[in-house]
Every structure is written in structure tokens, then in C-alpha cells.
Amino acid sequence: MAEPVNASAVPTQPVDVEALHSLVMQSLDDDQAVEMISIPLAGKSSIADHMVIASGRSSRQVASMANKLADKIKQQFGKIVRIEGLPVADWVLIDADDVIVHLFRPEVRTFYNLERMWAFGDESASKAASAPSA
């Protein structure tokens, strides 16, 4: 019979950022998150490579999505994420190092409008690029 492995004794492997991002997006989709967006941060910020923003219909759904996502990341990558805001669950932040996830109730998301803050420059640049030239 094999000895159980002590998780703290196992060196942590580098996480495949794209696989982690894919897991986050799939988990939120499975849990029926609303208005999911992913903002690429690589080259814009050193805090992470991706920021995912999504809404839940209620505080209960937001908390459930956050807990399930944390469990899936731990199970698949052996990584324990940091979670803030879970007791109230109006806005929950899940920090998985290379992927940061913000889960909101819709009215709280509208108030803080993180998408505009992080993607504002990209939106104006993409609109200018797609505008027909005269």
C-alpha cells in the first residue's frame, strides 16, 4: 500500500496560465455566470495575465461560484487560491496569481465598472481601427 503524499512536501509546479484561464472560464460558464468577460493583462500589468469579470444573480450564487472555482483550481492544479469578500458575496475576488477573478452581484458590478477601468484604452483603439476611413 502506498504512503499518502504530504502536499506541503511536494514542490509546486509552475501552472499553465492558459489552462488555468480555460478552467476559470469553463467553471463560470458551467455555473451559469452572467456577462463573463476576460481582459488580457499580459504586457499591461504585472499583477496577472488575465482578469475575468462575471456576475451572479444573487449573493448565494456568487459565493457558490467562488467556492466551486477555488475547489476546481485546487483539485486540478494543487493550488490554493486567496478569496476576499466571501462572507457578504456582493463582490468576491479570487486571486489565483496569473488569473484574477472578480464575481459580482449585477448592481455592484455596475457601480464599480471594472471593465471600463481596465479596457478603456483598448475599446477606443479597437473602435478607431474598425471605423471606415474617409
Coordinates of N, CA and C in Angstrom, one line a residue:
M1 N 0.8 -1.2 0.0 CA 0.0 0.0 0.0 C 0.9 1.2 0.0
A2 N 0.6 2.2 -0.8 CA 1.4 3.4 -1.0 C 1.1 4.4 0.2
E3 N 2.2 5.1 0.6 CA 2.1 6.1 1.6 C 1.4 7.3 1.1
P4 N 0.5 8.0 1.9 CA -0.1 9.2 1.4 C 1.0 10.3 1.3
V5 N 0.8 11.1 0.2 CA 1.8 12.1 0.0 C 1.4 13.4 0.7
N6 N 2.4 14.0 1.4 CA 2.2 15.2 2.2 C 2.2 16.3 1.1
A7 N 1.1 17.0 1.0 CA 1.0 18.1 0.0 C 2.0 19.2 0.2
S8 N 2.4 19.5 1.4 CA 3.3 20.6 1.7 C 4.7 20.2 1.3
A9 N 5.0 18.8 1.2 CA 6.3 18.4 0.9 C 6.6 18.3 -0.6
V10 N 5.5 18.4 -1.4 CA 5.6 18.3 -2.9 C 5.9 19.7 -3.4
P11 N 7.0 19.8 -4.2 CA 7.3 21.2 -4.7 C 6.2 21.6 -5.7
T12 N 5.8 22.9 -5.7 CA 4.8 23.3 -6.5 C 5.3 23.5 -8.0
Q13 N 4.5 23.0 -8.9 CA 4.9 23.0 -10.3 C 4.4 24.4 -10.9
P14 N 5.1 24.9 -11.9 CA 4.5 26.1 -12.5 C 3.2 25.8 -13.1
V15 N 2.3 26.7 -13.0 CA 0.9 26.5 -13.5 C 0.8 27.0 -14.9
D16 N 0.2 26.2 -15.8 CA 0.0 26.6 -17.2 C -1.1 27.6 -17.2
V17 N -0.7 28.9 -17.4 CA -1.7 30.0 -17.3 C -2.9 29.9 -18.2
E18 N -2.7 29.4 -19.4 CA -3.8 29.3 -20.3 C -4.8 28.2 -19.9
A19 N -4.2 27.1 -19.3 CA -5.1 26.0 -18.8 C -5.9 26.5 -17.6
L20 N -5.2 27.3 -16.7 CA -5.9 27.9 -15.6 C -7.0 28.8 -16.0
H21 N -6.7 29.7 -17.0 CA -7.7 30.6 -17.6 C -8.9 29.8 -18.2
S22 N -8.6 28.8 -18.9 CA -9.6 28.0 -19.5 C -10.5 27.3 -18.4
L23 N -9.9 26.8 -17.4 CA -10.7 26.2 -16.3 C -11.6 27.2 -15.6
V24 N -11.1 28.4 -15.4 CA -11.9 29.5 -14.8 C -13.1 29.8 -15.7
M25 N -12.9 30.0 -17.0 CA -14.0 30.3 -17.9 C -15.0 29.2 -18.0
Q26 N -14.5 28.0 -18.0 CA -15.4 26.8 -18.1 C -16.2 26.7 -16.8
S27 N -15.6 26.8 -15.7 CA -16.3 26.7 -14.4 C -17.4 27.7 -14.3
L28 N -17.1 29.0 -14.6 CA -18.1 30.0 -14.5 C -19.2 29.8 -15.5
D29 N -18.9 29.3 -16.7 CA -19.9 29.0 -17.7 C -20.8 27.9 -17.1
D30 N -20.2 26.8 -16.6 CA -21.0 25.7 -16.0 C -21.9 26.2 -14.9
D31 N -21.5 27.2 -14.1 CA -22.3 27.7 -13.0 C -23.2 28.8 -13.4
Q32 N -23.4 29.0 -14.7 CA -24.3 30.0 -15.3 C -24.0 31.4 -14.9
A33 N -22.7 31.8 -14.9 CA -22.3 33.2 -14.6 C -22.9 34.0 -15.7
V34 N -23.2 35.3 -15.4 CA -23.8 36.2 -16.4 C -22.7 37.2 -16.8
E35 N -22.7 37.6 -18.1 CA -21.9 38.6 -18.7 C -20.4 38.4 -18.3
M36 N -19.9 37.2 -18.6 CA -18.5 36.9 -18.4 C -17.6 37.7 -19.4
I37 N -16.6 38.3 -18.9 CA -15.6 38.8 -19.9 C -14.2 38.5 -19.3
S38 N -13.3 38.4 -20.2 CA -11.9 38.2 -19.9 C -11.0 39.3 -20.5
I39 N -10.3 40.0 -19.6 CA -9.4 41.0 -20.1 C -8.0 40.6 -20.0
P40 N -7.3 40.5 -21.2 CA -5.9 40.2 -21.1 C -5.0 41.3 -20.5
L41 N -4.2 40.9 -19.5 CA -3.4 41.9 -18.8 C -1.9 41.7 -19.1
A42 N -1.6 40.7 -19.8 CA -0.1 40.4 -20.1 C 0.4 41.6 -20.9
G43 N 1.5 42.2 -20.4 CA 2.1 43.4 -21.1 C 1.5 44.7 -20.6
K44 N 0.3 44.6 -19.9 CA -0.3 45.9 -19.4 C -0.1 46.0 -17.9
S45 N 0.0 44.9 -17.2 CA 0.1 44.9 -15.8 C 0.9 43.7 -15.3
S46 N 1.6 43.9 -14.2 CA 2.4 42.8 -13.7 C 1.6 42.0 -12.7
I47 N 0.3 42.4 -12.4 CA -0.4 41.7 -11.3 C -0.9 40.3 -11.8
A48 N -1.2 40.2 -13.1 CA -1.7 38.9 -13.6 C -1.7 38.9 -15.1
D49 N -1.9 37.7 -15.8 CA -2.0 37.7 -17.2 C -3.4 37.8 -17.7
H50 N -4.4 37.5 -16.8 CA -5.8 37.6 -17.2 C -6.6 38.1 -16.0
M51 N -7.6 38.9 -16.3 CA -8.6 39.3 -15.3 C -10.0 38.9 -15.9
V52 N -10.7 38.1 -15.1 CA -12.0 37.6 -15.5 C -13.0 38.3 -14.6
I53 N -14.1 38.9 -15.2 CA -15.2 39.5 -14.5 C -16.5 38.9 -14.9
A54 N -17.3 38.5 -13.9 CA -18.6 37.9 -14.2 C -19.5 38.3 -13.1
S55 N -20.8 38.1 -13.4 CA -21.9 38.3 -12.4 C -22.6 37.1 -12.1
G56 N -23.2 37.1 -10.8 CA -24.1 36.1 -10.4 C -25.4 36.8 -10.1
R57 N -26.5 36.0 -10.1 CA -27.8 36.6 -9.9 C -28.1 37.0 -8.5
S58 N -27.4 36.4 -7.6 CA -27.6 36.7 -6.1 C -26.3 36.5 -5.4
S59 N -26.2 36.9 -4.1 CA -25.1 36.7 -3.3 C -24.8 35.2 -3.1
R60 N -25.9 34.4 -3.0 CA -25.7 33.0 -2.9 C -25.0 32.4 -4.1
Q61 N -25.4 32.8 -5.3 CA -24.8 32.2 -6.5 C -23.4 32.7 -6.6
V62 N -23.1 33.9 -6.3 CA -21.7 34.5 -6.3 C -20.8 33.6 -5.4
A63 N -21.3 33.4 -4.2 CA -20.5 32.6 -3.2 C -20.3 31.2 -3.7
S64 N -21.3 30.6 -4.2 CA -21.3 29.2 -4.7 C -20.3 29.1 -5.9
M65 N -20.3 30.1 -6.8 CA -19.4 30.0 -7.9 C -17.9 30.2 -7.4
A66 N -17.7 31.1 -6.5 CA -16.4 31.3 -5.9 C -15.8 30.0 -5.3
N67 N -16.7 29.4 -4.4 CA -16.2 28.2 -3.7 C -16.0 27.0 -4.7
K68 N -16.8 26.8 -5.7 CA -16.6 25.8 -6.7 C -15.3 26.0 -7.5
L69 N -15.1 27.3 -7.9 CA -13.9 27.6 -8.6 C -12.7 27.3 -7.8
A70 N -12.7 27.8 -6.6 CA -11.5 27.5 -5.7 C -11.2 26.0 -5.6
D71 N -12.3 25.2 -5.4 CA -12.1 23.8 -5.3 C -11.6 23.2 -6.6
K72 N -12.1 23.6 -7.7 CA -11.6 23.1 -9.0 C -10.1 23.4 -9.2
I73 N -9.7 24.6 -8.9 CA -8.3 25.0 -9.1 C -7.4 24.2 -8.2
K74 N -7.9 24.0 -6.9 CA -7.1 23.2 -6.0 C -7.0 21.7 -6.5
Q75 N -8.1 21.2 -7.0 CA -8.1 19.8 -7.4 C -7.3 19.6 -8.7
Q76 N -7.4 20.5 -9.7 CA -6.7 20.3 -10.9 C -5.2 20.8 -10.9
F77 N -4.9 21.8 -10.2 CA -3.6 22.4 -10.2 C -2.9 22.3 -8.8
G78 N -3.6 21.8 -7.8 CA -2.9 21.7 -6.5 C -2.6 23.1 -5.9
K79 N -3.3 24.1 -6.3 CA -3.1 25.5 -5.9 C -4.2 26.0 -5.1
I80 N -3.8 26.6 -3.9 CA -4.8 27.2 -3.0 C -4.9 28.6 -3.4
V81 N -6.1 29.1 -3.7 CA -6.3 30.5 -4.1 C -6.7 31.3 -2.9
R82 N -6.5 32.6 -3.0 CA -6.9 33.5 -2.0 C -8.3 34.1 -2.4
I83 N -9.2 34.2 -1.4 CA -10.5 34.6 -1.7 C -10.8 35.8 -0.7
E84 N -11.4 36.9 -1.2 CA -11.8 38.0 -0.4 C -13.2 38.3 -0.7
G85 N -14.0 38.7 0.3 CA -15.4 39.1 0.1 C -16.4 38.0 0.2
L86 N -16.0 36.8 0.6 CA -17.0 35.7 0.6 C -18.1 35.8 1.6
P87 N -17.9 36.3 2.8 CA -19.0 36.4 3.7 C -20.2 37.2 3.2
V88 N -20.0 38.3 2.6 CA -21.1 39.1 2.1 C -21.5 38.7 0.7
A89 N -20.5 38.4 -0.1 CA -20.6 37.9 -1.5 C -21.3 38.9 -2.5
D90 N -21.1 40.2 -2.2 CA -21.6 41.2 -3.2 C -20.5 41.3 -4.3
W91 N -19.3 41.2 -3.9 CA -18.1 41.3 -4.8 C -17.1 40.3 -4.2
V92 N -16.8 39.3 -4.9 CA -15.8 38.3 -4.4 C -14.6 38.3 -5.4
L93 N -13.4 38.5 -4.8 CA -12.2 38.4 -5.5 C -11.5 37.1 -5.3
I94 N -11.1 36.4 -6.4 CA -10.4 35.2 -6.3 C -9.0 35.4 -7.0
D95 N -8.0 35.3 -6.2 CA -6.6 35.6 -6.7 C -5.9 34.2 -6.9
A96 N -5.8 33.8 -8.2 CA -5.1 32.6 -8.5 C -3.8 32.9 -9.1
D97 N -3.2 34.0 -8.7 CA -1.9 34.5 -9.2 C -2.0 35.0 -10.6
D98 N -1.9 34.2 -11.6 CA -1.9 34.6 -13.0 C -3.2 34.9 -13.6
V99 N -4.3 34.5 -12.9 CA -5.7 34.8 -13.3 C -6.4 35.4 -12.0
I100 N -6.9 36.5 -12.2 CA -7.7 37.2 -11.1 C -9.1 37.2 -11.5
V101 N -10.0 36.8 -10.6 CA -11.4 36.7 -11.0 C -12.2 37.6 -10.0
H102 N -13.1 38.4 -10.6 CA -14.0 39.3 -9.9 C -15.4 38.7 -10.1
L103 N -16.1 38.4 -9.1 CA -17.5 37.9 -9.2 C -18.4 38.9 -8.5
F104 N -19.4 39.4 -9.1 CA -20.3 40.5 -8.6 C -21.7 40.1 -8.6
R105 N -22.5 40.8 -7.8 CA -23.9 40.9 -8.0 C -24.1 42.0 -9.0
P106 N -25.0 42.0 -9.9 CA -25.1 42.9 -11.0 C -25.1 44.4 -10.7
E107 N -25.8 44.8 -9.6 CA -25.8 46.2 -9.3 C -24.5 46.7 -8.7
V108 N -23.7 45.8 -8.0 CA -22.4 46.1 -7.5 C -21.4 46.2 -8.7
R109 N -21.5 45.3 -9.6 CA -20.7 45.4 -10.8 C -20.9 46.7 -11.6
T110 N -22.1 47.1 -11.8 CA -22.4 48.3 -12.5 C -21.8 49.5 -11.7
F111 N -21.9 49.5 -10.4 CA -21.3 50.6 -9.6 C -19.8 50.8 -9.8
Y112 N -19.1 49.7 -9.7 CA -17.6 49.7 -9.8 C -17.1 49.8 -11.2
N113 N -17.8 49.2 -12.2 CA -17.4 49.2 -13.6 C -16.0 49.0 -13.9
L114 N -15.4 47.8 -13.4 CA -14.0 47.5 -13.6 C -13.7 47.3 -15.1
E115 N -14.6 46.9 -15.9 CA -14.3 46.7 -17.3 C -13.9 48.0 -18.0
R116 N -14.5 49.1 -17.6 CA -14.2 50.3 -18.2 C -12.8 50.8 -17.8
M117 N -12.5 50.6 -16.5 CA -11.2 51.0 -16.0 C -10.0 50.2 -16.7
W118 N -10.2 48.9 -16.9 CA -9.1 48.1 -17.4 C -9.1 48.0 -18.9
A119 N -10.2 48.2 -19.6 CA -10.2 48.0 -21.0 C -10.5 49.3 -21.8
F120 N -10.6 50.4 -21.1 CA -11.0 51.7 -21.7 C -10.1 52.0 -22.9
G121 N -8.8 52.0 -22.8 CA -7.9 52.3 -23.9 C -8.0 51.3 -25.1
D122 N -8.3 50.0 -24.8 CA -8.5 49.1 -25.8 C -9.7 49.3 -26.6
E123 N -10.8 49.7 -25.9 CA -12.1 50.0 -26.6 C -11.9 51.1 -27.6
S124 N -11.3 52.2 -27.2 CA -11.2 53.3 -28.1 C -10.3 53.0 -29.3
A125 N -9.2 52.2 -29.0 CA -8.3 51.8 -30.1 C -9.0 50.9 -31.0
S126 N -9.8 49.9 -30.5 CA -10.4 49.0 -31.4 C -11.5 49.7 -32.2
K127 N -12.2 50.6 -31.6 CA -13.3 51.4 -32.4 C -12.6 52.2 -33.5
A128 N -11.5 52.8 -33.2 CA -10.8 53.6 -34.2 C -10.3 52.7 -35.3
A129 N -9.8 51.5 -35.0 CA -9.3 50.6 -36.0 C -10.4 50.1 -36.9
S130 N -11.6 49.9 -36.3 CA -12.7 49.3 -37.1 C -13.5 50.4 -37.9
A131 N -13.3 51.6 -37.6 CA -14.0 52.7 -38.3 C -13.6 52.8 -39.7
P132 N -14.5 53.0 -40.6 CA -14.2 53.1 -42.1 C -13.4 54.4 -42.3
S133 N -12.4 54.3 -43.1 CA -11.6 55.6 -43.4 C -12.3 56.3 -44.5
A134 N -12.2 57.7 -44.5 CA -12.9 58.5 -45.4 C -12.0 58.8 -46.6

